[in-house]
XYZ file of C-alpha atoms in Angstrom:
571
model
C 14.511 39.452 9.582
C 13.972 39.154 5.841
C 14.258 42.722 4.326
C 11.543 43.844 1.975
C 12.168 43.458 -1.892
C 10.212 47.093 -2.389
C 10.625 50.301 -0.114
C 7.030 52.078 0.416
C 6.842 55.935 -0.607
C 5.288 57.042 2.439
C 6.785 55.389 4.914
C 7.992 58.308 7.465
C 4.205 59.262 7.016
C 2.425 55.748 7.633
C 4.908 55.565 10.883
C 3.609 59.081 12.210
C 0.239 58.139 11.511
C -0.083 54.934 13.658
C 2.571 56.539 16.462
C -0.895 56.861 18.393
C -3.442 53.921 17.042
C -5.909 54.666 19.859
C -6.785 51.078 20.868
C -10.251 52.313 22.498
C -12.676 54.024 20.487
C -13.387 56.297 23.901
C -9.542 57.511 23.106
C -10.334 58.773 19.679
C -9.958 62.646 18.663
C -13.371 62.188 16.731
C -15.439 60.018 16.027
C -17.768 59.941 12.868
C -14.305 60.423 10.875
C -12.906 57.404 11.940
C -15.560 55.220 11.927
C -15.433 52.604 9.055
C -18.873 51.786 8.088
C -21.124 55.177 8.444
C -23.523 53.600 6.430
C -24.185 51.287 9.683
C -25.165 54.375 11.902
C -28.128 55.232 9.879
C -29.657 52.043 10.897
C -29.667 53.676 14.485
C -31.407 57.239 13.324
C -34.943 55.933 14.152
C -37.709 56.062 16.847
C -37.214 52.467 17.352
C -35.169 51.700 20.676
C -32.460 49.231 20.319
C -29.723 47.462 21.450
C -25.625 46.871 19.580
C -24.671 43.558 20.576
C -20.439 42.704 19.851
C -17.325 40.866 21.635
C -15.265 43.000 23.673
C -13.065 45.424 20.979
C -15.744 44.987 18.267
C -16.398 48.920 18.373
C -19.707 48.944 20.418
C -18.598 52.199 22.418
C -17.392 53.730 18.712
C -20.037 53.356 17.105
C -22.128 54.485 19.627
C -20.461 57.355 20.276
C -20.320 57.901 16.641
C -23.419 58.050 15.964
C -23.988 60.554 19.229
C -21.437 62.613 17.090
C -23.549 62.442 13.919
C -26.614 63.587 15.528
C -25.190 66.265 17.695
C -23.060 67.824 14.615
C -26.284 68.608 12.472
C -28.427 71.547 13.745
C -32.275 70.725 13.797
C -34.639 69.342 15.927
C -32.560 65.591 16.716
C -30.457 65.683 20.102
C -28.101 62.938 21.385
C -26.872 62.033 25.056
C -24.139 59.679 25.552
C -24.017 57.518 29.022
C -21.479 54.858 29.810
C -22.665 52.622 33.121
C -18.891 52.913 33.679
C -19.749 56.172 35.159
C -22.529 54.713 37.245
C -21.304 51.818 39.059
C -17.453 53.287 39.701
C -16.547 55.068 42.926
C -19.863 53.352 44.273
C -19.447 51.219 47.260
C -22.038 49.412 48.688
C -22.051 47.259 51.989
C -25.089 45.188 52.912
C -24.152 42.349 53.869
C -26.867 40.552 55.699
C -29.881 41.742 53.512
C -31.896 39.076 51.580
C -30.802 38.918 47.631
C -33.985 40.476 46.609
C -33.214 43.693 48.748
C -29.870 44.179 47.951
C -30.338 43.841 44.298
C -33.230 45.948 44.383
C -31.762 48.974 46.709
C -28.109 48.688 44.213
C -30.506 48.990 40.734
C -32.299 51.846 42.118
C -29.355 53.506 43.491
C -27.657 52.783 39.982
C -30.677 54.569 38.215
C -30.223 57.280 40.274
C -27.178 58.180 39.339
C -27.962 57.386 36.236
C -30.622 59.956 36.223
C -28.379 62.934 37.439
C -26.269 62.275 34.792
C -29.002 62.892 32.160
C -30.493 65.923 33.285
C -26.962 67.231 33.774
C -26.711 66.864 29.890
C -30.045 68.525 29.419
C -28.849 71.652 31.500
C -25.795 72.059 29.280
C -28.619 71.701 26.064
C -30.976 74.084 27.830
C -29.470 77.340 26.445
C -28.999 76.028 23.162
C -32.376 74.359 22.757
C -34.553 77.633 23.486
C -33.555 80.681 21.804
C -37.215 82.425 22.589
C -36.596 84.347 25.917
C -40.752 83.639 27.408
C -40.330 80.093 26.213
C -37.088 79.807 28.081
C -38.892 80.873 31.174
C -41.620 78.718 30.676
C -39.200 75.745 30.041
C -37.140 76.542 32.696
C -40.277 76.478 35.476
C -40.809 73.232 33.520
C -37.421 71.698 33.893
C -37.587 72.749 37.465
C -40.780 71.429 39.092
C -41.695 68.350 36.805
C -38.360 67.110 36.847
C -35.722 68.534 39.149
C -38.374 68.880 41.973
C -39.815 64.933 41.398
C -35.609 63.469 40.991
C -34.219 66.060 44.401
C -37.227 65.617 46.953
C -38.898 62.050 45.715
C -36.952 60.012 47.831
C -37.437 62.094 50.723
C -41.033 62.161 50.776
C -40.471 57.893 51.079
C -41.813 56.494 54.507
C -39.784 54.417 56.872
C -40.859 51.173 58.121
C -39.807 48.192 60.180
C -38.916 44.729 58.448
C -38.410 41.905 60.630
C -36.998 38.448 59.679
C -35.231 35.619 60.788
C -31.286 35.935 60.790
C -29.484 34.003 57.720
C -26.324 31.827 57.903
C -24.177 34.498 56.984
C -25.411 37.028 59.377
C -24.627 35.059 62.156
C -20.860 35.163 61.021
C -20.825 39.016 60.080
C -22.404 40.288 63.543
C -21.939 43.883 62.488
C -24.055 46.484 64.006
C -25.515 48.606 61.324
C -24.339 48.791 57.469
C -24.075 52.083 55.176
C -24.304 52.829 51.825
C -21.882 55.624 50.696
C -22.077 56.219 46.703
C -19.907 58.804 46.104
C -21.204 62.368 45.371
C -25.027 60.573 45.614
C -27.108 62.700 43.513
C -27.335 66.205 45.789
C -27.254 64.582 49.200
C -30.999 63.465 48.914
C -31.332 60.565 47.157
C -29.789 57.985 49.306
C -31.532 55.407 51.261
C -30.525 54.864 54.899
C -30.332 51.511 56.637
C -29.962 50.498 60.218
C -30.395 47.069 61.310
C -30.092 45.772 64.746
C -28.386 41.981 64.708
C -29.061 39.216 67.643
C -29.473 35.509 67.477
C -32.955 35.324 66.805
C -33.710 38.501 64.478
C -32.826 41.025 62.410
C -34.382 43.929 61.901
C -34.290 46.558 59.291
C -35.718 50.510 59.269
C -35.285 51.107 55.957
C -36.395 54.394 53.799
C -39.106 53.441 50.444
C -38.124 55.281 47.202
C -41.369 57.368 46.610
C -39.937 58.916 43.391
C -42.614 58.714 40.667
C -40.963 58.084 37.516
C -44.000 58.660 35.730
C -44.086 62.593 36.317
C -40.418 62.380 35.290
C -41.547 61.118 32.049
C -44.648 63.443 31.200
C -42.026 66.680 32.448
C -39.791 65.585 30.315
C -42.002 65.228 27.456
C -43.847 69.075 28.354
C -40.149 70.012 28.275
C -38.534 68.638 25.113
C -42.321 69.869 23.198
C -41.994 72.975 24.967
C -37.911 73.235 23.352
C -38.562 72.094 19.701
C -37.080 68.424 19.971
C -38.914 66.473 17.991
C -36.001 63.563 18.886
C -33.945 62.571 21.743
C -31.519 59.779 21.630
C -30.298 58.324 24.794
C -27.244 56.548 23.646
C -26.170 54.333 26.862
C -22.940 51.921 26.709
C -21.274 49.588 28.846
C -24.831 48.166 29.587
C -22.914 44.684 31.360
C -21.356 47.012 33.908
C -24.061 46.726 35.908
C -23.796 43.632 36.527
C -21.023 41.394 34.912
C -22.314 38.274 35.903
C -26.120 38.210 34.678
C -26.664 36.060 38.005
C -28.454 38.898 39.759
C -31.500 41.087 38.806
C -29.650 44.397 38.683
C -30.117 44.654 35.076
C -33.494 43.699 34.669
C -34.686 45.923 37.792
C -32.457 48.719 35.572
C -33.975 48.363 32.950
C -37.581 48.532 34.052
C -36.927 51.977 35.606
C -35.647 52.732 32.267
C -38.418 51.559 30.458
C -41.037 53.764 32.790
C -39.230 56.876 31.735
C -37.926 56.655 28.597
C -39.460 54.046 26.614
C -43.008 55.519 27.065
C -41.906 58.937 26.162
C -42.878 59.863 22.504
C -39.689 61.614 21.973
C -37.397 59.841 23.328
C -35.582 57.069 22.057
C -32.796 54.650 23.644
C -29.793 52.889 22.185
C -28.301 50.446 24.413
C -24.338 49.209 23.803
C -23.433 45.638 25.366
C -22.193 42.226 25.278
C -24.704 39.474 24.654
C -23.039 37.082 26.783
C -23.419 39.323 29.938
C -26.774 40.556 28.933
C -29.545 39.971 30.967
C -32.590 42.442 30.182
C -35.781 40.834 31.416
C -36.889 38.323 34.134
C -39.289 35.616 33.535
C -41.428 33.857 35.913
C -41.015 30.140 36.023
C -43.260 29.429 32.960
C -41.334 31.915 31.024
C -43.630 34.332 31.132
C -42.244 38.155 31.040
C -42.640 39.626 34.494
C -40.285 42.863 34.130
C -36.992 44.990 32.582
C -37.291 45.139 28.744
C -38.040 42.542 26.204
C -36.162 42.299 22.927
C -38.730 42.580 19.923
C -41.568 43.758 22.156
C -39.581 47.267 24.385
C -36.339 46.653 22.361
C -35.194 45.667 19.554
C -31.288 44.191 18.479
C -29.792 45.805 15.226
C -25.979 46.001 14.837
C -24.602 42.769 15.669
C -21.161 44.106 15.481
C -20.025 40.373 15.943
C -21.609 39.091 12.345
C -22.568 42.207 10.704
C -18.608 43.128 9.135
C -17.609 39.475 9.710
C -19.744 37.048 7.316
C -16.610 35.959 5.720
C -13.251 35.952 5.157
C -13.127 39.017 2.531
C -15.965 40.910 4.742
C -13.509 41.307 7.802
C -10.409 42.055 5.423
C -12.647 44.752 3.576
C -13.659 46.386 6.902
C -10.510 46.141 8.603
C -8.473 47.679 5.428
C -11.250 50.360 5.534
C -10.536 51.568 9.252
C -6.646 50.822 8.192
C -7.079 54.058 6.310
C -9.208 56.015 7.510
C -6.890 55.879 10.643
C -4.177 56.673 8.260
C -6.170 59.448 6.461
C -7.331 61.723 9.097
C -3.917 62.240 10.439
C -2.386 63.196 7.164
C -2.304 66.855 6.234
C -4.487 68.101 3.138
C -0.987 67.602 0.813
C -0.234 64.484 2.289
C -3.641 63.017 1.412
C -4.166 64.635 -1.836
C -1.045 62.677 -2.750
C -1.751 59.670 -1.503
C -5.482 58.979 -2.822
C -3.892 59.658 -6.670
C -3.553 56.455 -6.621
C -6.647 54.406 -7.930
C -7.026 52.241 -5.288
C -6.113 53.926 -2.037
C -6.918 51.477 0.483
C -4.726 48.913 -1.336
C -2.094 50.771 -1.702
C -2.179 51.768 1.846
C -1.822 47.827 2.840
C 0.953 47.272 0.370
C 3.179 50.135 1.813
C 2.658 48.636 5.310
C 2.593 44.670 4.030
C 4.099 44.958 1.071
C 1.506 41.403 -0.069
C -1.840 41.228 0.690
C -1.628 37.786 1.939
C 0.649 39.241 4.608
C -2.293 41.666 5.603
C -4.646 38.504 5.617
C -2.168 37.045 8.097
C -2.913 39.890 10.674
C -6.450 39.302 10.151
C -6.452 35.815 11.149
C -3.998 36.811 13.656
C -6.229 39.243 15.236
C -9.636 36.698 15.212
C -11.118 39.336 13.210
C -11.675 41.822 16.111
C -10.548 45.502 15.498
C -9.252 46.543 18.600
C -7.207 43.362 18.362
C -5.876 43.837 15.023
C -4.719 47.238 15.978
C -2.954 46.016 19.212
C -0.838 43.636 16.687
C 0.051 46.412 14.120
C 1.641 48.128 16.995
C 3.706 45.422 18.220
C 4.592 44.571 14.840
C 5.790 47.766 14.086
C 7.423 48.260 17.452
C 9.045 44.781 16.195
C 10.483 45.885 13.250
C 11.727 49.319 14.911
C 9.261 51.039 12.908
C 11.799 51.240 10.216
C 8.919 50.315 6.976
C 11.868 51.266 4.599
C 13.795 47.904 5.299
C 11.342 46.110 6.758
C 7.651 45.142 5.791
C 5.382 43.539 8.466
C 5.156 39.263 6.878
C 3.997 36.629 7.624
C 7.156 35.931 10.091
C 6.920 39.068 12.179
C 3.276 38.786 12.596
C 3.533 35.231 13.960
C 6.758 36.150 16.051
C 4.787 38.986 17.131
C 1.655 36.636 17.975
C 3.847 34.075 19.786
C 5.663 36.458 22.033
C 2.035 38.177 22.907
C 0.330 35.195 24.152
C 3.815 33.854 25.947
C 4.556 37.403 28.302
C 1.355 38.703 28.591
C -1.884 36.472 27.946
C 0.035 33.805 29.481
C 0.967 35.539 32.545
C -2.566 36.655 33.080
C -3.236 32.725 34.016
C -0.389 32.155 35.697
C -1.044 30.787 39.634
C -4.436 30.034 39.016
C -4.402 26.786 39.242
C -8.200 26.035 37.737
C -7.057 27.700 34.451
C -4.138 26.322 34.020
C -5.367 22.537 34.661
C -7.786 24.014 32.334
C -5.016 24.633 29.127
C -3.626 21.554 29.809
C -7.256 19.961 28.412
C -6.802 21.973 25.590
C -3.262 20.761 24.900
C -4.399 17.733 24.749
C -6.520 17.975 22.528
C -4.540 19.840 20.445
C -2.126 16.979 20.649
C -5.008 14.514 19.612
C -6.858 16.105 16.847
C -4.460 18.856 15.688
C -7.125 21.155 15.030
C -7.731 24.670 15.986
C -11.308 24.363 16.859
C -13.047 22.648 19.800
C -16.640 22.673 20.599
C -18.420 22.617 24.337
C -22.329 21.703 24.823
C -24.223 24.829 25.385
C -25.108 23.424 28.702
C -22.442 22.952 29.802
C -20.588 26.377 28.944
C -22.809 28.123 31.498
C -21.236 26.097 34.346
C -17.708 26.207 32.936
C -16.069 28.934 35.323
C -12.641 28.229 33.809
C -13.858 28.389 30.028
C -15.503 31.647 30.023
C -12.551 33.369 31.710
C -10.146 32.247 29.182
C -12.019 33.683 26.279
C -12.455 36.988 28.974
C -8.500 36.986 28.734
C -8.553 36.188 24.843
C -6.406 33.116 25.169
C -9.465 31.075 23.528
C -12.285 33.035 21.313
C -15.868 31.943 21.242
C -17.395 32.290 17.972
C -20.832 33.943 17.269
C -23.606 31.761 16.998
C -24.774 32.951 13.519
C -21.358 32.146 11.699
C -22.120 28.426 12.908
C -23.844 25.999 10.847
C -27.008 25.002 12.153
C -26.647 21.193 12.983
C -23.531 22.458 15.414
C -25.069 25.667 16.921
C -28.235 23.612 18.084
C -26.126 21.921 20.526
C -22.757 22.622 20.819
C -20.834 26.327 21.155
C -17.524 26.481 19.136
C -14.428 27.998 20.198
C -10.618 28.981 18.135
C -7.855 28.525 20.154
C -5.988 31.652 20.201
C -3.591 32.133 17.423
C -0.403 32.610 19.026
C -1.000 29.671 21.393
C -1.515 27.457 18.083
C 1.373 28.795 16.656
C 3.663 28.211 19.420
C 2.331 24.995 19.588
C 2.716 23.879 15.772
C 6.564 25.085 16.651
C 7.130 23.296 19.728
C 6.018 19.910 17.517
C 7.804 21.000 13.884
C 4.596 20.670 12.443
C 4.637 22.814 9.090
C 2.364 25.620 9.062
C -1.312 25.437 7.804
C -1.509 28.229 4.990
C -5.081 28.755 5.150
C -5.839 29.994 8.911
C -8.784 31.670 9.210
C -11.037 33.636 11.182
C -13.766 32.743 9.737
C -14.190 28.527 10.770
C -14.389 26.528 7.401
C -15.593 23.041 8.617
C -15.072 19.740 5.807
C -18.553 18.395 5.383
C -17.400 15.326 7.456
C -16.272 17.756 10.383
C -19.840 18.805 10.713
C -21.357 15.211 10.367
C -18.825 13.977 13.288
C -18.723 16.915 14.914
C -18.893 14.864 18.365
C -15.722 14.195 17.543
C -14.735 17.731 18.495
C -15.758 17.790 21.912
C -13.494 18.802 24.360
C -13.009 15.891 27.006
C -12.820 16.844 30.471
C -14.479 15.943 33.770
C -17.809 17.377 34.820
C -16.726 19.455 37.782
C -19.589 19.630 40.453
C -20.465 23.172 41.269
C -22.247 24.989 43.934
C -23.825 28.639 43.768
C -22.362 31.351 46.135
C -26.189 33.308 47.512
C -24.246 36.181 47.839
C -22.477 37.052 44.294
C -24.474 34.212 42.758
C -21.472 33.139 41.015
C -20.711 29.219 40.822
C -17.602 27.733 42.522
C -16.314 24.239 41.784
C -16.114 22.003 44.980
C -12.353 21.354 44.065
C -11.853 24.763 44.878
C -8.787 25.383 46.995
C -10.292 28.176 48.460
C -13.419 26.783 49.239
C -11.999 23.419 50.314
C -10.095 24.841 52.913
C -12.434 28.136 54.442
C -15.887 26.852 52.992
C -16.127 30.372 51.326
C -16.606 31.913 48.084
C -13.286 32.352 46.182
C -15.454 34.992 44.140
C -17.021 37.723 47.502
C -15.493 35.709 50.416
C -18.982 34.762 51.522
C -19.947 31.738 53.779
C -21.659 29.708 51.041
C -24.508 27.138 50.903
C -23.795 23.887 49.416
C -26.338 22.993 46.342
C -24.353 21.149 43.759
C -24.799 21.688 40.407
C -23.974 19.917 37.255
């Protein structure tokens, strides 16, 4: 390795300081203090509900919890609670096999929202003593708290009356021939809330006793709204994240059946107010009849509205994500430094500069990592570790260049991202496309009609496992985003492939796509080539499968759940 010309002044320091980078935002110490971009979280500090839309390690969950932070730290008459749907949907295992689609979904999204539930007004209890300082108003809250709400979320369900549903057996019920199914969520909200289900199976029927929810969500709502009046809060912020957990796939109605419960509780209440976290991709709030009309869940500009597009809103350009990025460089580096250490460091004019030439000794080494990283933070970070762990963390001799960062990017995509493809044979028949086409037009980019991207199994999951990175539909020129999605070939992969062909490196690599004006007029020149792949939709997960499927070609079952599937091709 090439030693650096200048030795930094605080190296020992900047070493200590990113021992621990704290990849996830959930991992942090604090939150508001490492945030870069405060500004943003005022945006969220209104009645309005809304929704933070970013790629995976865009900081959705930081600035979320952030701005929870923010609100909780200043005394008055605004509250926050903080929910992940992490916390809802793990530990919960559900069996129903057998049950029609509609059902199932409907039974999981109320079970969900149950949980859901607990969680809040477990966060209200641990408020309760803080919010009401008057002893007869704590009383009168308290009988409150305890009738309108606990009473309505405890003994709702129970009040629900059984009944008989009869129906005709399906396909795969006649190949599961199991005698009754449970439903065991773990700890399921105080032993009371759970439905039951019996079914008795023979060739010609099924039938189901199962147990109606009679919970009225509406008396939730009006408690709630006697009890936060009654306690002073003129505010209540509902911060939930991880909204995709609920469903990953979008090809159910567990999110819009979710979010309608939601919306009955919450978004009526006059002092309540919701901030949703989640991935646009895998968000799926409302369902529309077939003539598109709304029909249920929550509509974006009418229930909900989308603010921080954490994919666009730091990432307009090439100097936008280099000006972010070098701000959370710091203030990373910052808060661990004692009071000396920082009052030292920040004599210098320009702080955050100086910061990056300690580390990179150039900036257009920093700008390297940038385009290395696609512009996403939590990816950027990732690489300043291994670069560091690359050079021994010895900054003295050593700065992190252009050559580690590439050697760095080369070796990450061969071991690990690499690996994570490795025996699937779909995704690797998949790469072999795109090395062809890097062979042909020698060109990081490729583009994919937006039809066909939602029945490209094998695409999707390679941007999942960041081997290719879809670009946000606002940094596209119009005459491409109309028709086409566009997609960067990860930046070690490129690398190792201008190496394996001696092709000189391109100085200008980007995150940020720069198309020639005769790109964009011949931009069907950019397609990727590959063979439709007939597809056919699993009833159970509602996921596709290709018919090449090994899996399926040999058991006739979905590679996906393992169900029997019907055969509707798609294409």
């Amino acid at each position: 390795m090439k030693k650096r010309k200048k030795s930094p002044f605080f190296a020992d320091v900047i070493i200590d300081a990113f021992r621990d980078i704290y990849l996830a935002g959930e991992d942090l110490p604090k939150y508001v203090d490492f945030y870069a971009g405060k500004d943003k979280l005022d945006k969220l500090d209104v009645k309005k509900n809304q929704i933070i839309f970013g790629r995976r390690g865009t900081g959705k969950t930081h600035c979320l919890k952030a701005f929870d932070e923010k609100i909780n730290q200043i005394n008055g008459c605004k509250y926050s609670i903080y929910i992940s749907c992490l916390d809802i949907v793990s530990g919960s295992s559900i069996d129903m096999n057998g049950y029609s689609q509609e059902a199932k979904y409907n039974h999981i999204a109320s079970l969900y929202f149950k949980k859901f539930l607990h969680k809040f007004v477990d966060n209200l209890l641990s408020c309760h003593q803080e919010w009401i300082k008057d002893i007869k108003k704590k009383d009168v809250a308290a009988n409150i708290f305890e009738k309108k709400i606990l009473d309505e979320l405890i003994h709702g369900s129970m009040r629900g009356s059984s009944q008989i549903v009869r129906r005709n057996a399906t396909t795969s019920m006649q190949t599961q021939n199991k005698a009754s199914v449970g439903l065991n969520l773990t700890t399921l909200i105080m032993g009371g809330l759970s439905a039951k289900y019996d079914k008795i199976d023979n060739q010609e029927e099924i039938i189901e006793q199962q147990y109606n929810y009679s919970t009225d969500l509406s008396k939730i709502r009006e408690g709630l709204d006697e009890y936060l009046k009654l306690c002073g809060i003129k505010r209540l912020y509902v911060c939930i994240d991880e909204w995709s957990e609920l469903d990953k796939s979008c090809n159910t109605s567990i999110q819009q059946l979710f979010a309608q419960k939601l919306k009955q509780i919450f978004l009526k209440s006059q002092f309540v107010s919701v901030k949703i976290a989640s991935i646009w991709a895998l968000t799926e709030m409302n369902d529309k009849s077939l003539y598109g009309r709304f029909s249920g869940g929550m509509e974006l500009t009418q229930d909900i509205y989308k603010t921080l597009d954490l994919d666009t809103l730091f990432f307009k350009d090439e100097v936008s994500i280099a000006n972010f990025l070098k701000s959370l460089l710091f203030k990373r580096f910052v808060n661990y430094c004692n009071d000396q250490t920082r009052e030292e460091f920040c004599k210098n004019d320009d702080p955050e500069n100086f910061l990056i030439e300690e580390i990179f000794e150039t900036k257009a080494n920093f700008n390297i990592l940038v385009s290395a990283s696609h512009g996403v933070p939590r990816d950027f970070l990732e690489l300043l570790d291994r670069c560091l762990l690359h050079i021994g963390k010895d900054l003295v001799s050593y700065s992190i260049n252009r050559n580690v960062i590439e050697e760095v990017s080369v070796e990450f995509y061969l071991n690990e991202k690499r690996n994570l493809i490795s025996g699937n044979n779909m995704l690797t028949s998949f790469i072999g496309i795109v090395d062809e086409y890097l062979e042909k037009h020698k060109v990081r980019f490729f583009v994919v009609d937006n039809n066909e991207v939602k029945m490209t199994a094998e695409l999707m999951e390679l941007v999942d496992k960041k081997f290719l990175h879809q670009l946000p539909s606002s940094l596209i020129n119009r005459k491409i985003r109309n028709k086409y999605k566009v997609f960067l070939i990860d930046y070690g992969c490129y690398w190792d492939w201008l190496k394996s062909r001696k092709i000189k490196a391109i100085d200008t690599i980007s995150p940020v796509l720069a198309l020639s004006d005769e790109q964009i007029e011949n931009i069907e020149n950019y397609v990727l080539e590959r063979e439709l792949t007939s597809y056919l939709r699993c009833e159970e997960c509602g996921k596709t499968i290709p018919l090449d499927n090994p899996v399926y070609v040999r058991q006739r079952v979905c590679y996906h759940c393992g169900a029997k599937i019907v055969e509707t091709t798609e294409e």
